[in-house]
XYZ file of C-alpha atoms in Angstrom:
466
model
C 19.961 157.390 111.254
C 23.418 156.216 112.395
C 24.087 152.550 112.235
C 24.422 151.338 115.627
C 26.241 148.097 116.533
C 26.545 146.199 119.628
C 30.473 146.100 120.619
C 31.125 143.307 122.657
C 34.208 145.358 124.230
C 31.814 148.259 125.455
C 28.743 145.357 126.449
C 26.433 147.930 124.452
C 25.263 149.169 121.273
C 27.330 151.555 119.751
C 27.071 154.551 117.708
C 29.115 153.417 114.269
C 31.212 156.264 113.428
C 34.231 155.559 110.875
C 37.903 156.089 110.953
C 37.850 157.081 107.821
C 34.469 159.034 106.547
C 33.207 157.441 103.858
C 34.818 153.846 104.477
C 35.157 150.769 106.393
C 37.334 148.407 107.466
C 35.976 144.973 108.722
C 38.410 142.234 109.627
C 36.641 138.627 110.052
C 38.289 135.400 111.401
C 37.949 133.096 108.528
C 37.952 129.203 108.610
C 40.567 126.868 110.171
C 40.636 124.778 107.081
C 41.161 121.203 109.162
C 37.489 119.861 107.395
C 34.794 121.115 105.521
C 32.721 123.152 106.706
C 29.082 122.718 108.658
C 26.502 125.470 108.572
C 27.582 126.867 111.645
C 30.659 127.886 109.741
C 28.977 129.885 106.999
C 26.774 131.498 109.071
C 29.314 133.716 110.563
C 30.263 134.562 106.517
C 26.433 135.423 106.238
C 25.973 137.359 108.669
C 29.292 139.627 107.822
C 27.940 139.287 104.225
C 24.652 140.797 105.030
C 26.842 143.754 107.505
C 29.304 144.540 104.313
C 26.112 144.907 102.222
C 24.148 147.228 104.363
C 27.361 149.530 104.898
C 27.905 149.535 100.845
C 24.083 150.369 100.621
C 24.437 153.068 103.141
C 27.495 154.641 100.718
C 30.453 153.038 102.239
C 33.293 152.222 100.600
C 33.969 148.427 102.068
C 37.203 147.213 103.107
C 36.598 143.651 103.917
C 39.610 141.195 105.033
C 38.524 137.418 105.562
C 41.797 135.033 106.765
C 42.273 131.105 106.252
C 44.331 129.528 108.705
C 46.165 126.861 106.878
C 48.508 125.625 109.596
C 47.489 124.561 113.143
C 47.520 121.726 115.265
C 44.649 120.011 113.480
C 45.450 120.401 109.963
C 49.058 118.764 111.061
C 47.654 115.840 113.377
C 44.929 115.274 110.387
C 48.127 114.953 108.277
C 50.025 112.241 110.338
C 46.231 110.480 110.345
C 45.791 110.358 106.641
C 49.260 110.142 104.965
C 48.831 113.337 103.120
C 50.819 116.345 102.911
C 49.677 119.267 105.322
C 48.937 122.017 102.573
C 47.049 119.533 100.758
C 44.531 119.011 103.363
C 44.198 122.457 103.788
C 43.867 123.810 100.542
C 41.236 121.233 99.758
C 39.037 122.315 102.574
C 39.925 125.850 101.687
C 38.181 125.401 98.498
C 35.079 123.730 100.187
C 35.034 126.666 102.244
C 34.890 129.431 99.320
C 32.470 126.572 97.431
C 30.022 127.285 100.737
C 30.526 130.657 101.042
C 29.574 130.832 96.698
C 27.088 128.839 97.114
C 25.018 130.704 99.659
C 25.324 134.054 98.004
C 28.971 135.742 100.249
C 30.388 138.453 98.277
C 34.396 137.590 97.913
C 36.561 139.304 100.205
C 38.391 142.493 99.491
C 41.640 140.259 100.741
C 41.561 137.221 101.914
C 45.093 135.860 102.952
C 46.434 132.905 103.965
C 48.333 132.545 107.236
C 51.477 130.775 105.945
C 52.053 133.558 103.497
C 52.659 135.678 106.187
C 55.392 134.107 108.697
C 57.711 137.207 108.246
C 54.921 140.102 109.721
C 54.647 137.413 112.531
C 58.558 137.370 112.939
C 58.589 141.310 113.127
C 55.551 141.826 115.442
C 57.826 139.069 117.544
C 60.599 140.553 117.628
C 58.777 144.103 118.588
C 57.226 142.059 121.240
C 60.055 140.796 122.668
C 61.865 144.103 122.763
C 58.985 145.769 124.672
C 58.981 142.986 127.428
C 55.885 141.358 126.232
C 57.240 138.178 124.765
C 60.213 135.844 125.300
C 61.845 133.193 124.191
C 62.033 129.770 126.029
C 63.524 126.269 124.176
C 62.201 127.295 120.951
C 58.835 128.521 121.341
C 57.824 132.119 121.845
C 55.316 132.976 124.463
C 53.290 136.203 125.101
C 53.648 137.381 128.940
C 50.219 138.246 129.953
C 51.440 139.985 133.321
C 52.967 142.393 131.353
C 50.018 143.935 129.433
C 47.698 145.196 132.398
C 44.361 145.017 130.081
C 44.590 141.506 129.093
C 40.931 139.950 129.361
C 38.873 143.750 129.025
C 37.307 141.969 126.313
C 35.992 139.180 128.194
C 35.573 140.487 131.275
C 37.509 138.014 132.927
C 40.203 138.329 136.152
C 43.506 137.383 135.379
C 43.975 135.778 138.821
C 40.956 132.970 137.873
C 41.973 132.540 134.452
C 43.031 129.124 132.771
C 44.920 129.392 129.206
C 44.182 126.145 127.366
C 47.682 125.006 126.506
C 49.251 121.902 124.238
C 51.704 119.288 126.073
C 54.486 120.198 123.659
C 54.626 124.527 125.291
C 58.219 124.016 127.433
C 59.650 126.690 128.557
C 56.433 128.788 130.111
C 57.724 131.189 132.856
C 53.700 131.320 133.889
C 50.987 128.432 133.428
C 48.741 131.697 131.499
C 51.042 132.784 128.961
C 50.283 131.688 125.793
C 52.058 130.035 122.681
C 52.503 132.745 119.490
C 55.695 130.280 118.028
C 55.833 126.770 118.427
C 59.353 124.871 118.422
C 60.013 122.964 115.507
C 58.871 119.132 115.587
C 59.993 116.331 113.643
C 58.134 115.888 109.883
C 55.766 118.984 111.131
C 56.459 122.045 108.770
C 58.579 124.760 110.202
C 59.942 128.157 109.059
C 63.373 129.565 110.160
C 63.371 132.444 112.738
C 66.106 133.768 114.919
C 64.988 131.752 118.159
C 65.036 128.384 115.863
C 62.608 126.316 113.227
C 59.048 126.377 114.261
C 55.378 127.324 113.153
C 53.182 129.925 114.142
C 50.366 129.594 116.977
C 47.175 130.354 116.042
C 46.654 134.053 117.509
C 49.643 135.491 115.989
C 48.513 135.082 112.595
C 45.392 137.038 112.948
C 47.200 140.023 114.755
C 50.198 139.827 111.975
C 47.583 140.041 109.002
C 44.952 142.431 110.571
C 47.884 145.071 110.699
C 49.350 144.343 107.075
C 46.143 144.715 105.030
C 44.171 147.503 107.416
C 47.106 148.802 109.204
C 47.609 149.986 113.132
C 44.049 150.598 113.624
C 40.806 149.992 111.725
C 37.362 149.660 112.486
C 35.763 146.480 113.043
C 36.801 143.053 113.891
C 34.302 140.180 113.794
C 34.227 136.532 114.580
C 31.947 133.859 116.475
C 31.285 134.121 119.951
C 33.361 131.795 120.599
C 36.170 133.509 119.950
C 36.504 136.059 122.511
C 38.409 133.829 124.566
C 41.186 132.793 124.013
C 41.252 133.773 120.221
C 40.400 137.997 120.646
C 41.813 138.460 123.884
C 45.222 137.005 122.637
C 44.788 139.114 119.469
C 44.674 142.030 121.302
C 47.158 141.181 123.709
C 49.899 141.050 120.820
C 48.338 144.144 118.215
C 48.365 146.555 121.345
C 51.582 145.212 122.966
C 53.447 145.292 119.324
C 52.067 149.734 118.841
C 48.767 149.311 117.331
C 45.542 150.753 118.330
C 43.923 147.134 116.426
C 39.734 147.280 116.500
C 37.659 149.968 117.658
C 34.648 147.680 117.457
C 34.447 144.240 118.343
C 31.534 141.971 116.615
C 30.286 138.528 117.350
C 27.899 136.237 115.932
C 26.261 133.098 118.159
C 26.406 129.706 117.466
C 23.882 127.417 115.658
C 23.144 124.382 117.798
C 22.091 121.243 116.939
C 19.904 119.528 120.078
C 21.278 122.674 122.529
C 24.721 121.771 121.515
C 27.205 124.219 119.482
C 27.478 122.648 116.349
C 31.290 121.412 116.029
C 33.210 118.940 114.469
C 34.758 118.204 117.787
C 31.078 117.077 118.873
C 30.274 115.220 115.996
C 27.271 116.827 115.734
C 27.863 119.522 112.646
C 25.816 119.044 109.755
C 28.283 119.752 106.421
C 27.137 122.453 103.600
C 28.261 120.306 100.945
C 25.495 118.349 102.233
C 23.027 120.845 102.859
C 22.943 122.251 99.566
C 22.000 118.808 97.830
C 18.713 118.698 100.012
C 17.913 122.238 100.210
C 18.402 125.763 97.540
C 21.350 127.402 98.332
C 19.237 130.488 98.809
C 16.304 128.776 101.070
C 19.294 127.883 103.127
C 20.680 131.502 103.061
C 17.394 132.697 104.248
C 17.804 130.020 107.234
C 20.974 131.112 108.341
C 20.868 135.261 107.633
C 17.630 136.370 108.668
C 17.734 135.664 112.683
C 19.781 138.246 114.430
C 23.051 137.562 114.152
C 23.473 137.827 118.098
C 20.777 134.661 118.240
C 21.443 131.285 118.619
C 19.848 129.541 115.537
C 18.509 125.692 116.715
C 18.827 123.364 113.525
C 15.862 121.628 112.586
C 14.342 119.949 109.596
C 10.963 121.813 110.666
C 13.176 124.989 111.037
C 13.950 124.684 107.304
C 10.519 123.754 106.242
C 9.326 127.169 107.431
C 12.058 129.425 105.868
C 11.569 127.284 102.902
C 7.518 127.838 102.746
C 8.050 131.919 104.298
C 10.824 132.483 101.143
C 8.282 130.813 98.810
C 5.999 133.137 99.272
C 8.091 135.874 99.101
C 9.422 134.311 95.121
C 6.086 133.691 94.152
C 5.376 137.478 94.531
C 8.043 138.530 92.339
C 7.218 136.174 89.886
C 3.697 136.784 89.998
C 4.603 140.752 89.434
C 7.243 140.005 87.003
C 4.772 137.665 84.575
C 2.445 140.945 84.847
C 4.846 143.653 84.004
C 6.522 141.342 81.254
C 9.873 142.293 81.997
C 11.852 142.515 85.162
C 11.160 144.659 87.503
C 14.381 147.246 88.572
C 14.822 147.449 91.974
C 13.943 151.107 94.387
C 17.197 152.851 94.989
C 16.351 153.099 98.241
C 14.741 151.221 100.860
C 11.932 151.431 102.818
C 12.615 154.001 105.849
C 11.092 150.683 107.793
C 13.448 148.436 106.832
C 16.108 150.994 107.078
C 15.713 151.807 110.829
C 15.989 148.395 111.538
C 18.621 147.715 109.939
C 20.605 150.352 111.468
C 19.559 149.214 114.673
C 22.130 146.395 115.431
C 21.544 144.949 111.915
C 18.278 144.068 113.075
C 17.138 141.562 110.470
C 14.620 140.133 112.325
C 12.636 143.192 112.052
C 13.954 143.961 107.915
C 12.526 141.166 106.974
C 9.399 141.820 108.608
C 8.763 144.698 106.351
C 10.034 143.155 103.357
C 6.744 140.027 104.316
C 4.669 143.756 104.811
C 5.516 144.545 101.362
C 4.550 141.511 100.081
C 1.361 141.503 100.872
C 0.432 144.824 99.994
C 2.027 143.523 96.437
C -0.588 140.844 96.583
C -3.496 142.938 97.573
C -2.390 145.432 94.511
C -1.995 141.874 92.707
C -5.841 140.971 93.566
C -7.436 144.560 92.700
C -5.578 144.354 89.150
C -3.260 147.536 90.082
C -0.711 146.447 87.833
C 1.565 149.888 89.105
C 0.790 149.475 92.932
C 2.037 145.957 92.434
C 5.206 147.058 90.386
C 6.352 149.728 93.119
C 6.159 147.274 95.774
C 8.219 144.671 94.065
C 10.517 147.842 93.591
C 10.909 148.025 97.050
C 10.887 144.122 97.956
C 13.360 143.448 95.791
C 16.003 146.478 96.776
C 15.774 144.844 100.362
C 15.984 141.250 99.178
C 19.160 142.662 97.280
C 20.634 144.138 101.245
C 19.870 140.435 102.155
C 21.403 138.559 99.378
C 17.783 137.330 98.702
C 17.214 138.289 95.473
C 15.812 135.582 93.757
C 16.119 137.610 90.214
C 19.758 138.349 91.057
C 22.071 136.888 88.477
C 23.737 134.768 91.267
C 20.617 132.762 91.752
C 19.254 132.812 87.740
C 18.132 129.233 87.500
C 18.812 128.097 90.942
C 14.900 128.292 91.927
C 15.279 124.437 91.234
C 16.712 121.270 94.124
C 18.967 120.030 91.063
C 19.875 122.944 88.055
C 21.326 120.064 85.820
C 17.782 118.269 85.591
C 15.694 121.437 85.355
C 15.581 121.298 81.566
C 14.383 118.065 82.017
C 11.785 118.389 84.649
C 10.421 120.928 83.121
C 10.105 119.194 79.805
C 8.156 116.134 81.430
C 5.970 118.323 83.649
C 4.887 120.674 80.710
C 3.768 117.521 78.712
C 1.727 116.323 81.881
C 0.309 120.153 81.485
C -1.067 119.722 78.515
C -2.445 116.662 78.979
C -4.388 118.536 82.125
C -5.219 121.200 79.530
C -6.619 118.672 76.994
C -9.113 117.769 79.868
C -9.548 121.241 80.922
C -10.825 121.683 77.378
C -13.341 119.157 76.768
C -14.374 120.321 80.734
C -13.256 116.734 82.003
C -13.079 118.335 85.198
C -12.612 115.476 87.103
C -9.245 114.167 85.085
C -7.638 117.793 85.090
C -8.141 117.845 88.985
C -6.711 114.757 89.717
C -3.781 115.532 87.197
C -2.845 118.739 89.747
C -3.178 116.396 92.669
C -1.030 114.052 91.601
C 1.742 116.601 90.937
C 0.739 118.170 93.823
C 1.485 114.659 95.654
C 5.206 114.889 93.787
C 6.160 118.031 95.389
C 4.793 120.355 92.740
C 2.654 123.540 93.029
C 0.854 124.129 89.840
C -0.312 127.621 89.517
C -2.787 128.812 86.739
C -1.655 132.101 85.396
C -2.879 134.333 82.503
C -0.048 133.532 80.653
C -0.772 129.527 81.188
C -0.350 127.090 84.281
C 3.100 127.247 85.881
C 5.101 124.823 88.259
C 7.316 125.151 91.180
C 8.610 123.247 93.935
C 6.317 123.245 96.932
C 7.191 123.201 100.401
C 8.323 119.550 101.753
């Protein structure tokens, strides 16, 4: 089957057919590294995470281009707040960024460049602009001249005539209210870099145009970001690319929001809730299965409750592959290919939703195998439940997440160590059939947070649902 994607250009799903056969190119609007980042943030990585993975399973060769944009208005009014130099604000968030993205499992970029190493594309495509009649000059700054490109809002589906561009106090010069700001006049002790209409910085759209075309050239095929974006961010993207020669993104992706009380999570709001944070609380890879498995056109409502039931559904997908794993004494390789199920669906819209509803299918036909002592029924499934887990990023005997099936790696050794000693003291009893003292041994763990789980090869421990 053909991978089909919505295309929020087209309002439909869309037949995915490459540029190139055999490859793709996916460009995705990275962080604005102002702050660290809240869950809403790394989401959109997920869910382009989970996208590049199903095109390399499907046999593409993956092209994926992730920007930072380390100079905007923020980063330089957070700079005047604090006392600190502008790059150093941005590189450390930067780093908190890459630390989420790690953290939850995101595959590096193919590229992932930074928009101040790039001011002299965004001169050219200027100057290109310019000559063309779609951008001009005006007391330093550089604006683009929306009248002049006649498709200007296609993408959102918006009428020029109604249309308000949101605009900063310092854009002089604007020969209409709607035109909007790709250079920025030089300001005093705000960085600039030298161009032939004066010292300034770049706006925010430019940069995204200027290094879409450098690392995937005039045309490639997919451009993703969060809904949020299509306006004014895409639309002013577009604006430039296609004024300046190229044919830019023949599909347009968008992931939703996740809210917190119907709200979009923001810093702006005050209402984000920071990864750094998250991760202390939660696995890494409980919170992965939070954030990646609703359709990425969903909004996602944050919730403590939320989390306790993608905690207690990914537990019981881990405690199958352990279970299976103990049996066959090694592990388990995973199916080179995945369930036709789970394959349809993902096809369809990267419909993960419905994945991940065969991969809970496979599970408990593992179990039942598990039950009936069908040691190779029960290794074929786990085959299969771990090649999808591996589409997902959900792997839980993937390398990336060896040891992490614990709220604190550094004090696993020790846990362990003190919990195994309370073990055997439950096995002394079990042994001299003092009942009564083994039971209330598991129910005190079992009051901790532990789930103790007799197995032929001994009783073993994990972390139970909260």
């Amino acid at each position: 089957m053909t991978i089909r994607l919505y295309d929020t250009g087209a309002r439909q799903i869309r037949d995915f057919t490459p540029l190139v056969p055999g490859c793709v190119s996916i460009y995705l609007c990275g962080a604005t590294v102002q702050a660290v980042p809240h869950i809403g943030h790394i989401r959109s990585g997920l869910n382009f995470d989970i996208m590049r993975r199903w095109f390399a399973h499907r046999g593409y060769e993956v092209t994926f281009v992730r920007n930072v944009t380390d100079i905007d208005d923020k980063i330089i009014n957070k700079s005047a707040e604090q006392g600190r130099p502008w790059w150093a604000i941005g590189y450390e968030n930067e780093r908190a960024f890459n630390d989420g993205y790690a953290a939850l499992g995101c595959l590096p970029p193919t590229y992932e460049p930074r928009a101040t190493g790039h001011v002299p594309e965004m001169i050219e495509m200027m100057r290109v602009l310019i000559e063309r009649g779609h951008a001009y000059a005006a007391e330093g700054n550089v604006y683009f001249d929306v009248a002049s490109f006649p498709d200007y809002l296609a993408l959102s589906n918006q009428e020029l005539a109604d249309m308000r561009q949101p605009a900063a106090e310092d854009e002089t010069g604007k020969r209409d209210t709607r035109d909007f700001a790709m250079w920025k006049a030089a300001k005093p002790g705000e960085p600039s870099w030298e161009t032939p209409w004066g010292r300034g910085r770049p706006g925010w759209h430019l940069e995204c145009s200027a290094m879409a075309h450098k690392y995937l050239g005039s045309v490639f095929d997919i451009h993703g970001g969060g809904i949020d974006l299509v306006f004014p961010h895409h639309e002013n993207e577009i604006a430039q690319a296609k004024g300046y020669g190229d044919e830019f993104a023949r599909y347009w992706v968008h992931n939703s929001w996740v809210t917190k009380s119907g709200e979009k999570m923001s810093k702006s709001l005050g209402n984000s809730v920071r990864i750094s944070e998250m991760v202390k609380r939660w696995r890494p890879i409980v919170l992965r299965y939070y954030l990646g498995t609703p359709h990425y056109r969903s909004t996602i409502e944050y919730s403590e409750a939320a989390l306790r039931e993608a905690e207690s559904a990914f537990a019981r997908i881990e405690g199958f592959v352990q279970r299976v794993t103990e049996k066959a004494g090694e592990a388990v390789r995973p199916a080179d290919e995945v369930p036709p199920s789970f394959a349809e669906a993902m096809d369809d819209d990267l419909g993960v939703p419905q994945a991940l509803a065969v991969v809970h299918t496979t599970v408990r036909q593992g179990n039942s195998a598990l039950a009936a002592d069908d040691k190779e029924e029960a290794i074929a499934r786990l085959a299969e439940v771990r090649a999808m887990l591996g589409v997902l990023g959900l792997d839980p005997l993937d390398p990336h997440w060896s040891g992490e099936n614990d709220r604190g790696e550094d004090l696993h050794g020790v846990v362990d160590t003190l919990v195994r000693l309370v073990l055997q003291q439950r096995e002394s009893a079990r042994a001299r059939k003092d009942w009564a003292t083994a039971d209330a041994i598991r129910d005190q763990l079992g009051q901790s947070g532990l789930v103790i789980e007799d197995s032929p090869q001994g009783p073993r421990w994990t972390l139970g649902p909260r």
